[in-house]
PDB file of C-alpha atoms and ligand atoms in Angstrom:
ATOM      1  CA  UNK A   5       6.464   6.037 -14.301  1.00 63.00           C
ATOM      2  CA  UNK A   6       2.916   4.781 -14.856  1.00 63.00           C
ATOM      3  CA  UNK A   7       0.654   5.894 -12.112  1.00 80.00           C
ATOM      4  CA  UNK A   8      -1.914   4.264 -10.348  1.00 82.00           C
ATOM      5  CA  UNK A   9      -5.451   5.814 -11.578  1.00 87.00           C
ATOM      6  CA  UNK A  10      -7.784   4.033  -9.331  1.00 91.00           C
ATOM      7  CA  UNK A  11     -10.817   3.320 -10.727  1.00 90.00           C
ATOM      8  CA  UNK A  12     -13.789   0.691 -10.235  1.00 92.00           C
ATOM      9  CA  UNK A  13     -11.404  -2.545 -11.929  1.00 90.00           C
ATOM     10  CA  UNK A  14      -9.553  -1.478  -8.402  1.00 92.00           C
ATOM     11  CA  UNK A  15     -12.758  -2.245  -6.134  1.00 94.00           C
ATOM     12  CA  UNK A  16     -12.666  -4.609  -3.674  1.00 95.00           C
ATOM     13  CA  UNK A  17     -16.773  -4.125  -3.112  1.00 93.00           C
ATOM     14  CA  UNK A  18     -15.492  -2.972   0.809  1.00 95.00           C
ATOM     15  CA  UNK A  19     -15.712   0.513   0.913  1.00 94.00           C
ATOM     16  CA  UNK A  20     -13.032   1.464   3.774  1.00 95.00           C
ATOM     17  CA  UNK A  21     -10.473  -0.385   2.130  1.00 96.00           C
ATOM     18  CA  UNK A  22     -10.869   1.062  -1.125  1.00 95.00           C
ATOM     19  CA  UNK A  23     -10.984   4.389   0.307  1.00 96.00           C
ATOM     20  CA  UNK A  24      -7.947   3.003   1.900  1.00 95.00           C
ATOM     21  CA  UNK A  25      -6.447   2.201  -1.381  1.00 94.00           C
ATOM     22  CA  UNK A  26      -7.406   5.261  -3.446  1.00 94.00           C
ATOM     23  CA  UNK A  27      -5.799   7.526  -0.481  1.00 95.00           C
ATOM     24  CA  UNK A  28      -2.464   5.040  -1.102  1.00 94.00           C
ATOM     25  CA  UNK A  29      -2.577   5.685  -4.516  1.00 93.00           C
ATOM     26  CA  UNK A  30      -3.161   9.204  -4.219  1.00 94.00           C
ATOM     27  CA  UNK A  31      -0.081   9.506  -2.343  1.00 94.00           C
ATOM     28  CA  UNK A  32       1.966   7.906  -4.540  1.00 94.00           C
ATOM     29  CA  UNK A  33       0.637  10.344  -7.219  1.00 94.00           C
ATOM     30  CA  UNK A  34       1.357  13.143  -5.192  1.00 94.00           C
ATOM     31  CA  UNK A  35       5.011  12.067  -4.298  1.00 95.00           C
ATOM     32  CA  UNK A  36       5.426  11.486  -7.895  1.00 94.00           C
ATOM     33  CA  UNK A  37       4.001  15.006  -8.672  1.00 94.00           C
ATOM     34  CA  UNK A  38       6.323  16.764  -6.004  1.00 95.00           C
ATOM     35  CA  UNK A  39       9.452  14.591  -6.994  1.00 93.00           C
ATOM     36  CA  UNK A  40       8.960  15.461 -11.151  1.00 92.00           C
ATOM     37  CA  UNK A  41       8.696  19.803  -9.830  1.00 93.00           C
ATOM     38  CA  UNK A  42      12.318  18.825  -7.765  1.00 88.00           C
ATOM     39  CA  UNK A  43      10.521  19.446  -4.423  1.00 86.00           C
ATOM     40  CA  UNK A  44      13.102  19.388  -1.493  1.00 93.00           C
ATOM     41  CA  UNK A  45      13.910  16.194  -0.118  1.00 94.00           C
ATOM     42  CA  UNK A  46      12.385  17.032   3.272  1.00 94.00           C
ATOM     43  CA  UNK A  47       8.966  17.394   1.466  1.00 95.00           C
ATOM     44  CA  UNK A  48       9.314  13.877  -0.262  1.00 96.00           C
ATOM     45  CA  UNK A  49      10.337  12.563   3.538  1.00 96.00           C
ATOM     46  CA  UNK A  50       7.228  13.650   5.117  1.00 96.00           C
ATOM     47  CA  UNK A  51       5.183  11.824   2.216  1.00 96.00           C
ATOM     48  CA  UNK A  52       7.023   9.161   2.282  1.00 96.00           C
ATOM     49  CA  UNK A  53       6.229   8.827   5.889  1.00 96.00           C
ATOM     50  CA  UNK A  54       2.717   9.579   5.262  1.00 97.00           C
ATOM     51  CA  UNK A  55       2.911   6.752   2.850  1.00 95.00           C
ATOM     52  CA  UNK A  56       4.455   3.986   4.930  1.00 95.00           C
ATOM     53  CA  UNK A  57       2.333   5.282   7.918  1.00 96.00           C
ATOM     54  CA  UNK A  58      -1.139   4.726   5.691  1.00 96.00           C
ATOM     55  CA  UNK A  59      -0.130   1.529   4.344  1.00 95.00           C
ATOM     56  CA  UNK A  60       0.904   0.029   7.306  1.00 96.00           C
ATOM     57  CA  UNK A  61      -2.271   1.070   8.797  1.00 97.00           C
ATOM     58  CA  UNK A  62      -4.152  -0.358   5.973  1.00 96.00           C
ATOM     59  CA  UNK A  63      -2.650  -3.771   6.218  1.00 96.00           C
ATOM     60  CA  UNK A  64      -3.551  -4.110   9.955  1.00 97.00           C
ATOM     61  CA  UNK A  65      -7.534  -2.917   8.671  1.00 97.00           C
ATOM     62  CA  UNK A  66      -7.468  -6.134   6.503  1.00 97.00           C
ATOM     63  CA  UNK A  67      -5.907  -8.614   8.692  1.00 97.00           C
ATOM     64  CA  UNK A  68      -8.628  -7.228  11.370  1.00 97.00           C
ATOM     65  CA  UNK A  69     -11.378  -8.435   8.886  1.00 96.00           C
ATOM     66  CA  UNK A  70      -9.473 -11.191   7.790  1.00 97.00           C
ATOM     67  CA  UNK A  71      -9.551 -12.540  11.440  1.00 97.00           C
ATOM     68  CA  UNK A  72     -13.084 -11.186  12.174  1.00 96.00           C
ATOM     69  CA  UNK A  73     -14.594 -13.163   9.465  1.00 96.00           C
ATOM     70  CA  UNK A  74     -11.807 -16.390   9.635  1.00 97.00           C
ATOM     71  CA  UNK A  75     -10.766 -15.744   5.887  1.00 97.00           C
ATOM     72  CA  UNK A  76      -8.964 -18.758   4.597  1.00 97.00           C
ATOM     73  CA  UNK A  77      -6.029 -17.269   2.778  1.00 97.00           C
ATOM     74  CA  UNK A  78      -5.510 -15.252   6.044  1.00 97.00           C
ATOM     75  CA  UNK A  79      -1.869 -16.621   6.056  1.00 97.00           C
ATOM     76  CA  UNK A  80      -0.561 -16.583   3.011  1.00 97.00           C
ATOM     77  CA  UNK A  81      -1.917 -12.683   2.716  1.00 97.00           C
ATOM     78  CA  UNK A  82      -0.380 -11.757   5.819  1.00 97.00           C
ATOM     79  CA  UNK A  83       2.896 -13.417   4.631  1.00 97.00           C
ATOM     80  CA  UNK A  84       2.616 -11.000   1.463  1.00 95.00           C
ATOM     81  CA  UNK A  85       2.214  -8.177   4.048  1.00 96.00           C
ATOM     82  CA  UNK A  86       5.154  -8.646   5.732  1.00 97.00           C
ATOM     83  CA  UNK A  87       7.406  -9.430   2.951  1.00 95.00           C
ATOM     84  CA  UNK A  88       6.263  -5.369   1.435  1.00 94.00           C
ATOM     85  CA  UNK A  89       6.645  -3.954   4.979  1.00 95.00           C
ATOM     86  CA  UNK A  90      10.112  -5.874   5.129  1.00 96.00           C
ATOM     87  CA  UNK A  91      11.598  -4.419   1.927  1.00 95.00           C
ATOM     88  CA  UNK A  92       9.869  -1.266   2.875  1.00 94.00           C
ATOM     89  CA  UNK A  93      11.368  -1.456   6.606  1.00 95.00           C
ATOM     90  CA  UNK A  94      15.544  -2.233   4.754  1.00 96.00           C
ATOM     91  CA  UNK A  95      14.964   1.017   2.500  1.00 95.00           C
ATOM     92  CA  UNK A  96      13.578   3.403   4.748  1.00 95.00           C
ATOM     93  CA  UNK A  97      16.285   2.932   6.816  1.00 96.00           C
ATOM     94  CA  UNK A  98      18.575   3.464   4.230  1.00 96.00           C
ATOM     95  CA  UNK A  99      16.670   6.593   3.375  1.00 95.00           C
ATOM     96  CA  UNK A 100      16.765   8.015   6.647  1.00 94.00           C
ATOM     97  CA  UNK A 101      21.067   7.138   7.122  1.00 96.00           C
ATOM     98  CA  UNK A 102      20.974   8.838   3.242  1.00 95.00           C
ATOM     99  CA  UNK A 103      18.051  10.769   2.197  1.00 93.00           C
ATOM    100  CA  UNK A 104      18.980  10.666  -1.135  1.00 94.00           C
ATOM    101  CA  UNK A 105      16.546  11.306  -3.967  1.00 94.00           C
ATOM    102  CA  UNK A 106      17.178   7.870  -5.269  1.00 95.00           C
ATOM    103  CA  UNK A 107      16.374   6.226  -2.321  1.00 96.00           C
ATOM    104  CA  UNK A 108      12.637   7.925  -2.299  1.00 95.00           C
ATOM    105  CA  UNK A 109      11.946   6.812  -5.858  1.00 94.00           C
ATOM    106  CA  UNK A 110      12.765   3.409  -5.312  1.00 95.00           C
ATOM    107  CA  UNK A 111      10.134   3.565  -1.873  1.00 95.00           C
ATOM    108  CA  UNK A 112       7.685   5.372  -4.716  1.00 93.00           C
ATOM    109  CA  UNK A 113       8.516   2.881  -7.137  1.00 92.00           C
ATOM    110  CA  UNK A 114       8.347  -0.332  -4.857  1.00 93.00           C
ATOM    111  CA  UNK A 115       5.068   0.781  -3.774  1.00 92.00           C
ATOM    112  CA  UNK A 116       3.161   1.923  -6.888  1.00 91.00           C
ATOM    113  CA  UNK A 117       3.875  -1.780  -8.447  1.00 88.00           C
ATOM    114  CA  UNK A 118       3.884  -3.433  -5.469  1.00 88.00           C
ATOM    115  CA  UNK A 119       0.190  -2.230  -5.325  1.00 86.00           C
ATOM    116  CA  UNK A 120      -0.971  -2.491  -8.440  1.00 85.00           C
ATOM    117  CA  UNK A 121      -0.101  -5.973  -8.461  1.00 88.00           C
ATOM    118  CA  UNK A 122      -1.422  -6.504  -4.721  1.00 91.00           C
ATOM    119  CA  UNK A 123      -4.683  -5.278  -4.986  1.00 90.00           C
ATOM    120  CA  UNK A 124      -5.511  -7.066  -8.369  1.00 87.00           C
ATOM    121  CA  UNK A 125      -4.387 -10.488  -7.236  1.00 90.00           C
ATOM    122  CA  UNK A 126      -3.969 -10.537  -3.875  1.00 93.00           C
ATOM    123  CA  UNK A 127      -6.690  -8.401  -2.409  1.00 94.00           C
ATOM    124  CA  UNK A 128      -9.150  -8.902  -5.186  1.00 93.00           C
ATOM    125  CA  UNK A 129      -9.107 -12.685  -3.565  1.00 93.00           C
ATOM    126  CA  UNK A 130     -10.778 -11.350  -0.462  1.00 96.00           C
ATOM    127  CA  UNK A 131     -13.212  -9.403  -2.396  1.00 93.00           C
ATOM    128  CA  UNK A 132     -16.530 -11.676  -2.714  1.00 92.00           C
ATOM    129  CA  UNK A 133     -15.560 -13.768   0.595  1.00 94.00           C
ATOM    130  CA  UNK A 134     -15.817 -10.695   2.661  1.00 94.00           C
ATOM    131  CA  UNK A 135     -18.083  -8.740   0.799  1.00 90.00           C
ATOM    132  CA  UNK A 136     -21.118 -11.442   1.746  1.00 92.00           C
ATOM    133  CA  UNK A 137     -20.341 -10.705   5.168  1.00 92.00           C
ATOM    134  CA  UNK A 138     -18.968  -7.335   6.408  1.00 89.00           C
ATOM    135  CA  UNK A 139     -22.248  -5.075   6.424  1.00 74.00           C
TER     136      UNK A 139
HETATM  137 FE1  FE2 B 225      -5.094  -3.718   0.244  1.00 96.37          FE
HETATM  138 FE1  FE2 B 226      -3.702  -6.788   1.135  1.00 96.37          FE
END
């Protein structure tokens, strides 16, 4: 699996939410690190928690600014939001009826393209609007 490497392509030019999203990415390394030594499955659960947890919490941080500042494409990034959190929400259920090794590298894998592809399109939008005014 290609991993996320953040570097400064990655920057959104707010610092707390790319702290945010080098700590996301991190984890995702680090599951992928404990999954590829066979760690137990309750080790990947409590990262995968950790995971879900952080990136929930990140997506309220930017809908705060978002409505702080009245960003325009408030909407349609919330929408994208909700759809992750939605397909995150169907499999971690799954994974907690079955926690099944499969079922963690498809949360892994969802997420590490999922947020690739967010942050350089989606969040990358935000970038100059909010950078002039968050100080
Ligand atoms: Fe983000
Ligand atoms: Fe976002």
């Amino acid at each position: 699996m290609a991993l996320i490497i953040w570097d400064g392509r990655y920057s959104v030019g707010i610092e707390s939410l790319d702290w945010d999203h080098i700590v996301i990415a991190s984890l995702i390394n680090h599951l992928d690190e404990v999954k590829q030594h066979h760690g137990d499955e309750q080790t990947v659960a409590a990262i995968v928690r950790a995971l879900i947890r952080m990136a929930y919490e990140h997506f309220a941080r930017e809908e705060l600014l978002f409505v702080r500042y009245d960003y325009p494409e408030l909407h349609d990034h919330r929408r994208e939001h909700r759809l992750l959190e939605e397909q995150l929400e169907e499999l971690y259920a799954a994974y907690q009826r079955t926690p099944d090794p499969e079922i963690s590298r498809e949360i892994m894998e969802l997420l590490n393209y999922w947020l690739v592809g967010h942050i350089l399109k989606v969040d990358k939008r935000y970038a100059a609007f909010l950078a002039a005014r968050v100080r």
